[in-house]
Coordinates of C-alpha atoms in Angstrom, one line a residue:
K259 CA 11.6 22.6 -8.8
E260 CA 8.1 23.7 -8.0
I261 CA 8.6 23.4 -4.3
S262 CA 9.3 26.6 -2.4
P263 CA 12.9 27.3 -1.5
D264 CA 11.7 27.7 2.1
V265 CA 10.9 24.0 2.2
K266 CA 13.8 21.8 3.4
I267 CA 14.0 18.5 1.5
V268 CA 15.7 15.6 3.4
S269 CA 16.5 12.5 1.5
L270 CA 16.7 9.2 3.5
E271 CA 18.8 7.8 0.7
S272 CA 17.1 4.5 0.9
K273 CA 16.2 2.2 -2.0
S274 CA 13.1 0.7 -0.3
F275 CA 10.5 1.6 2.3
L276 CA 11.7 -1.1 4.7
K277 CA 15.3 0.1 4.6
A278 CA 14.1 3.6 5.2
C279 CA 12.7 2.8 8.7
I280 CA 16.0 3.3 10.6
P281 CA 17.0 6.5 8.8
L282 CA 13.5 7.9 9.5
A283 CA 13.6 6.8 13.1
R284 CA 16.9 8.6 13.5
Y285 CA 15.4 11.7 11.9
L286 CA 12.5 11.6 14.3
R287 CA 14.8 11.3 17.3
S288 CA 17.2 14.1 16.3
N289 CA 14.7 16.6 14.9
R290 CA 11.6 15.9 17.0
P291 CA 9.0 17.2 14.6
D292 CA 5.6 18.2 15.9
V293 CA 3.7 16.3 13.3
V294 CA 4.5 13.9 10.5
V295 CA 2.1 13.3 7.5
A296 CA 2.4 10.1 5.5
T297 CA 0.6 10.1 2.1
S298 CA 0.6 6.5 0.8
I299 CA 0.0 3.1 2.2
H300 CA 3.7 2.2 2.1
T301 CA 4.7 5.4 3.9
H302 CA 1.9 4.8 6.5
A303 CA 3.6 1.6 7.5
L304 CA 7.1 3.2 7.3
L305 CA 6.0 6.0 9.6
F306 CA 4.3 3.8 12.2
I307 CA 7.3 1.4 12.4
S308 CA 9.8 4.3 12.5
K309 CA 7.9 6.0 15.3
I310 CA 8.0 2.8 17.4
I311 CA 11.7 2.2 17.0
S312 CA 12.5 5.9 17.6
F313 CA 10.7 5.9 21.0
K314 CA 9.2 9.2 20.0
W315 CA 5.7 8.5 21.3
K316 CA 4.6 12.1 21.4
V317 CA 5.1 12.9 17.7
R318 CA 1.8 13.5 16.1
I319 CA 1.2 11.3 13.0
V320 CA -1.5 11.8 10.4
F321 CA -2.2 9.5 7.5
R322 CA -3.6 10.8 4.2
I323 CA -5.4 8.3 2.0
G324 CA -5.8 9.2 -1.6
I325 CA -7.5 6.1 -3.1
S326 CA -10.0 3.5 -1.9
Y327 CA -8.8 0.3 -0.4
S328 CA -11.2 -1.6 -2.7
A329 CA -9.3 -0.2 -5.7
L330 CA -5.9 -1.1 -4.1
K331 CA -7.1 -4.7 -3.5
K332 CA -7.6 -5.0 -7.3
E333 CA -4.0 -3.7 -8.0
Y334 CA -1.9 -5.1 -5.2
K335 CA -0.3 -8.5 -5.2
G336 CA 2.2 -10.4 -3.1
K337 CA 3.8 -8.3 -0.4
D338 CA 1.7 -5.3 -1.2
R339 CA -1.5 -7.4 -0.6
I340 CA -0.1 -8.4 2.8
L341 CA 0.7 -4.8 3.7
L342 CA -2.8 -3.8 2.7
F343 CA -4.1 -6.3 5.3
L344 CA -1.7 -5.2 8.0
I345 CA -1.9 -1.5 7.7
R346 CA -5.4 -1.3 9.0
F347 CA -4.1 -2.3 12.4
F348 CA -1.9 0.8 12.4
Y349 CA -4.6 3.3 11.8
P350 CA -6.2 3.3 15.4
F351 CA -2.8 4.6 16.6
S352 CA -2.8 7.7 14.3
H353 CA -3.8 11.1 15.5
G354 CA -5.9 11.6 12.4
I355 CA -6.7 10.3 9.0
V356 CA -7.4 12.5 6.0
T357 CA -9.2 11.1 3.0
V358 CA -9.6 13.0 -0.3
S359 CA -13.3 12.2 -0.8
R360 CA -16.3 11.0 1.2
G361 CA -16.4 7.9 -1.0
V362 CA -12.8 7.0 0.1
L363 CA -13.7 7.5 3.7
N364 CA -16.7 5.3 3.5
D365 CA -14.7 2.6 1.7
L366 CA -12.1 2.8 4.4
A367 CA -14.7 2.5 7.1
N368 CA -16.1 -0.7 5.5
F369 CA -12.6 -2.1 5.2
T370 CA -11.3 -1.4 8.7
S371 CA -14.4 -1.0 10.9
L372 CA -12.7 1.9 12.6
N373 CA -14.2 4.7 14.7
F374 CA -13.8 7.8 12.4
N375 CA -14.6 10.6 14.9
K376 CA -11.0 11.9 14.6
N377 CA -10.8 11.7 10.8
K378 CA -11.8 14.1 8.1
V379 CA -12.5 14.5 4.4
I380 CA -10.3 17.2 2.8
Y381 CA -10.4 17.7 -0.9
N382 CA -7.2 18.1 -2.9
P383 CA -6.1 21.7 -2.8
K384 CA -5.4 23.5 -6.1
D385 CA -3.6 26.8 -6.8
V386 CA -6.3 28.0 -9.1
Q387 CA -4.6 31.3 -10.0
K388 CA -1.4 29.6 -10.9
I389 CA -3.2 27.0 -13.0
K390 CA -4.9 29.8 -14.9
E391 CA -1.6 31.6 -15.5
Q392 CA 0.0 28.4 -16.8
A393 CA -3.1 27.8 -19.0
E394 CA -2.5 31.1 -20.9
H395 CA 0.4 29.6 -22.9
I396 CA -0.5 28.0 -26.2
P397 CA 1.0 24.5 -26.9
E398 CA 3.6 24.4 -29.6
H399 CA 1.8 21.6 -31.4
A400 CA 0.3 22.6 -34.8
W401 CA -3.2 21.4 -33.7
F402 CA -3.3 24.2 -31.1
R403 CA -1.3 26.9 -33.1
Q404 CA -3.7 26.7 -36.0
K405 CA -6.8 25.4 -34.3
D406 CA -9.4 24.7 -37.0
V407 CA -10.6 21.4 -35.7
P408 CA -12.1 20.7 -32.2
I409 CA -9.8 19.0 -29.7
I410 CA -10.7 16.4 -27.0
V411 CA -8.2 16.1 -24.2
S412 CA -7.6 13.6 -21.3
V413 CA -4.8 13.5 -18.7
G414 CA -3.5 10.6 -16.7
R415 CA -1.1 7.7 -16.4
L416 CA -1.3 5.2 -19.2
R417 CA -2.7 2.4 -17.2
P418 CA -5.9 0.2 -17.0
Q419 CA -7.3 2.4 -14.2
K420 CA -7.8 5.3 -16.6
D421 CA -9.4 3.1 -19.3
F422 CA -8.1 5.1 -22.3
L423 CA -9.2 2.2 -24.5
T424 CA -12.8 3.2 -23.9
L425 CA -11.9 6.8 -24.8
L426 CA -10.2 5.8 -28.0
R427 CA -13.2 3.7 -29.1
S428 CA -15.6 6.5 -28.2
F429 CA -13.4 9.0 -30.2
A430 CA -13.6 6.7 -33.2
V431 CA -17.4 7.0 -33.0
V432 CA -17.2 10.8 -32.7
R433 CA -14.9 11.0 -35.7
K434 CA -17.6 9.4 -37.9
K435 CA -19.9 12.3 -37.1
Q436 CA -17.5 15.2 -36.8
E437 CA -13.9 16.0 -37.6
S438 CA -12.0 16.2 -34.3
R439 CA -8.7 15.3 -32.7
L440 CA -7.8 13.6 -29.4
V441 CA -4.9 14.4 -27.1
I442 CA -3.9 12.1 -24.2
L443 CA -1.3 13.5 -21.8
G444 CA 0.7 11.2 -19.5
G445 CA 3.2 8.4 -19.5
G446 CA 3.0 4.8 -18.4
T447 CA 3.4 1.2 -19.2
G448 CA 0.2 0.9 -21.2
R449 CA 1.4 3.0 -24.1
A450 CA 2.0 0.1 -26.4
E451 CA -1.5 -1.2 -26.0
L452 CA -3.0 2.1 -26.7
E453 CA -0.9 2.7 -29.8
K454 CA -2.0 -0.7 -31.1
E455 CA -5.6 0.3 -30.6
V456 CA -5.0 3.6 -32.3
S457 CA -3.7 1.7 -35.3
R458 CA -6.5 -0.8 -35.3
L459 CA -9.1 2.0 -35.3
G460 CA -7.2 3.9 -38.0
L461 CA -6.7 7.0 -35.9
E462 CA -3.0 7.6 -36.4
N463 CA -3.5 11.0 -37.8
D464 CA -6.0 12.2 -35.2
V465 CA -4.5 11.0 -31.9
Y466 CA -1.6 12.7 -30.2
M467 CA 0.1 11.2 -27.1
P468 CA 3.1 13.3 -26.1
G469 CA 3.7 11.5 -22.8
F470 CA 4.4 13.4 -19.6
V471 CA 4.2 17.2 -20.0
S472 CA 5.3 19.7 -17.4
N473 CA 2.4 22.0 -18.1
P474 CA -0.7 20.1 -19.0
H475 CA -3.0 23.1 -18.2
M476 CA -2.3 24.8 -21.4
F477 CA -3.3 21.7 -23.4
V478 CA -6.5 21.3 -21.4
A479 CA -7.4 25.0 -21.5
H480 CA -7.1 25.2 -25.3
A481 CA -9.1 22.0 -25.9
D482 CA -12.9 21.9 -26.4
V483 CA -13.7 19.2 -23.9
F484 CA -12.0 17.2 -21.2
V485 CA -12.9 13.6 -20.8
S486 CA -12.1 11.2 -17.9
T487 CA -12.9 7.6 -18.5
S488 CA -11.4 6.2 -15.2
R489 CA -12.7 3.0 -13.7
W490 CA -11.8 4.2 -10.2
E491 CA -10.3 7.2 -8.5
G492 CA -9.8 8.8 -5.1
M493 CA -10.2 12.4 -6.1
P494 CA -9.2 13.1 -9.8
N495 CA -6.7 16.0 -9.8
A496 CA -6.9 16.4 -13.6
L497 CA -10.6 16.8 -13.5
L498 CA -10.3 19.6 -10.8
E499 CA -7.7 21.3 -12.9
A500 CA -9.9 21.1 -16.1
L501 CA -12.7 22.9 -14.2
A502 CA -10.3 25.6 -13.1
V503 CA -9.4 26.5 -16.7
G504 CA -13.0 26.4 -17.9
T505 CA -13.0 23.3 -20.1
P506 CA -16.3 21.4 -20.2
V507 CA -15.9 18.1 -18.4
I508 CA -17.2 14.6 -19.1
A509 CA -16.4 11.9 -16.5
T510 CA -17.3 8.4 -15.7
D511 CA -19.3 8.0 -12.6
C512 CA -16.7 5.8 -11.0
P513 CA -15.8 5.3 -7.3
Y514 CA -14.8 7.8 -6.1
G515 CA -14.6 11.5 -6.7
P516 CA -16.2 12.6 -10.0
R517 CA -19.7 12.6 -8.5
E518 CA -18.7 14.5 -5.5
V519 CA -17.1 17.2 -7.7
L520 CA -19.7 17.4 -10.5
A521 CA -22.9 16.6 -8.6
P522 CA -22.0 17.5 -5.0
D523 CA -25.6 17.5 -3.7
T524 CA -26.3 13.9 -4.7
D525 CA -25.5 10.7 -2.9
Y526 CA -21.7 10.0 -3.4
R527 CA -22.4 6.3 -3.3
K528 CA -24.6 6.4 -6.4
H529 CA -23.2 5.1 -9.7
I530 CA -25.2 5.4 -12.8
Q531 CA -25.7 2.7 -15.4
D532 CA -27.4 2.9 -18.9
V533 CA -28.0 6.6 -18.5
T534 CA -26.2 9.9 -18.9
E535 CA -26.5 12.4 -16.1
Y536 CA -26.2 16.1 -16.8
A537 CA -24.9 17.1 -13.5
P538 CA -24.6 20.8 -12.4
F539 CA -20.9 21.0 -13.1
G540 CA -20.2 18.4 -15.8
V541 CA -21.6 15.3 -17.6
L542 CA -21.5 11.9 -15.8
V543 CA -21.5 8.7 -17.9
P544 CA -21.4 5.0 -16.9
I545 CA -18.0 3.3 -16.6
G546 CA -16.9 1.7 -19.9
D547 CA -19.9 2.9 -21.8
E548 CA -18.3 3.8 -25.2
K549 CA -21.6 4.9 -26.7
R550 CA -22.6 7.4 -24.0
V551 CA -19.1 8.8 -23.8
A552 CA -19.2 9.4 -27.6
E553 CA -22.7 11.0 -27.5
S554 CA -21.6 13.3 -24.7
I555 CA -18.5 14.4 -26.5
Y556 CA -20.4 15.1 -29.7
E557 CA -23.1 17.0 -27.8
I558 CA -20.5 19.4 -26.3
L559 CA -18.6 19.8 -29.6
S560 CA -21.7 20.5 -31.6
D561 CA -23.7 22.8 -29.1
R562 CA -21.9 26.0 -28.2
E563 CA -24.4 27.1 -25.6
F564 CA -24.4 23.7 -23.9
A565 CA -20.6 23.8 -23.8
K566 CA -20.5 27.4 -22.5
R567 CA -22.9 26.5 -19.7
Y568 CA -20.5 23.8 -18.4
R569 CA -17.5 26.0 -19.0
D570 CA -18.9 28.7 -16.7
A571 CA -20.2 26.2 -14.2
G572 CA -16.8 24.5 -14.0
I573 CA -15.0 27.7 -13.2
R574 CA -17.5 28.4 -10.4
R575 CA -17.0 24.9 -8.9
S576 CA -13.2 25.1 -9.0
R577 CA -13.2 27.8 -6.4
A578 CA -14.2 25.3 -3.8
F579 CA -10.9 23.5 -4.3
D580 CA -8.6 26.6 -4.1
Y581 CA -5.8 26.1 -1.7
E582 CA -6.8 29.1 0.4
K583 CA -10.1 27.3 1.3
I584 CA -8.4 23.9 1.8
L585 CA -5.3 25.0 3.8
P586 CA -7.2 25.9 7.0
Q587 CA -8.8 22.4 7.0
Y588 CA -5.3 20.8 7.0
L589 CA -4.0 23.1 9.7
A590 CA -7.0 22.1 11.9
I591 CA -6.1 18.5 11.8
L592 CA -2.3 19.0 11.9
Y593 CA -2.4 21.5 14.8
P594 CA -5.7 21.0 16.6
N595 CA -4.7 22.8 19.7
D596 CA -3.5 26.0 18.0

C-alpha cells in the first residue's frame, strides 16, 4: 500500500524461486526491460537463469547485496548453502553489483575474488521527511501517552542476529539503577525465547513487545534512546531511521554498517572489544557486552546534555541517507549511458 500507484506490480504467481524461472523468462521476452535489479541471493540466481533461458542477452542486470556472505554462511543450510557457493559464479556476468556498505563489499570481494571496478557501495535511501511526519504521531500505549518514565526502544525481527537477549539482560542492569521501560518492535520466531527471558529476569511489567507495527517511527521518536544489539548487519535500516527522528543511538560495533554510519571517518573493518567508543553520531559498544550496553543506556538516560548532543548529531547525519542524495547514485549504475 505504500508503493506509488504509478508502479506496476506483476506477480509471477509462483510458490518457489525455481518455479518462477520460466514465468520470469517469459516476462523478459515479452516486455524487454532495459534493466532488471535483483535484491537477494535467491533472486540473483533466479534472474541469471531466467535471462539465459529467455535468450535476452542485452537486458542489463544489476545485483544488490544487502548482507555479508560471511553472515549468510552462518545462517544458510542445505540447498541454500549450495546456492551460496554457486551464486558467486553468476556475478561476473552482471552489469553491476550494489552493496549497502563498504564492509559488505569488502566481504564479497574476499568471498568471490572478483574484480569490482564496475561495482558500487550505495547506502540505503530513506525518505527522511516522510519518516519525520510519521514520527509526529504519539503511540496509543499508555507508556507514551503519559510518559513519566524513560523509554528504551529497539526494532528488528525477533531472531538471533538481533541478539535481543543481550538487550534484555542489559535492561535488567539499568532497571537496578533507574526506573525505565523497554519496547522491542518486530515479529519473528524468537519471541518465545525472549518472553521466557523476560520472565526469568522479572521484567514482565517493564517490557513491551507488540510485534510488527506499521509505523515504528512514532515509537522510536518518542523514546529516550534507541539500542541496536545486532551481531551482524549489512546496513541497519532501523538505525538510520532512529537518527532521522533525533533519538540518541547506541549500537554494537558489528559487521557491517553501524561503524560506517556512526563513525564514518574511521576504518570500517575495525571492531571494538572491551571498550566503549563515543563516535561522532552515536555510541558504539562491543558485540554481546551486556555491561557496556547497560552503562551506555544509563549514561544517555541520566545526562540530558549528553543525550541532546547525540540527538542533534543524529539528525545531521541522517541527511546523508535521504533518498534525494541516494537516487542519483542508483540511476548512475542502472543507466550509465544516460
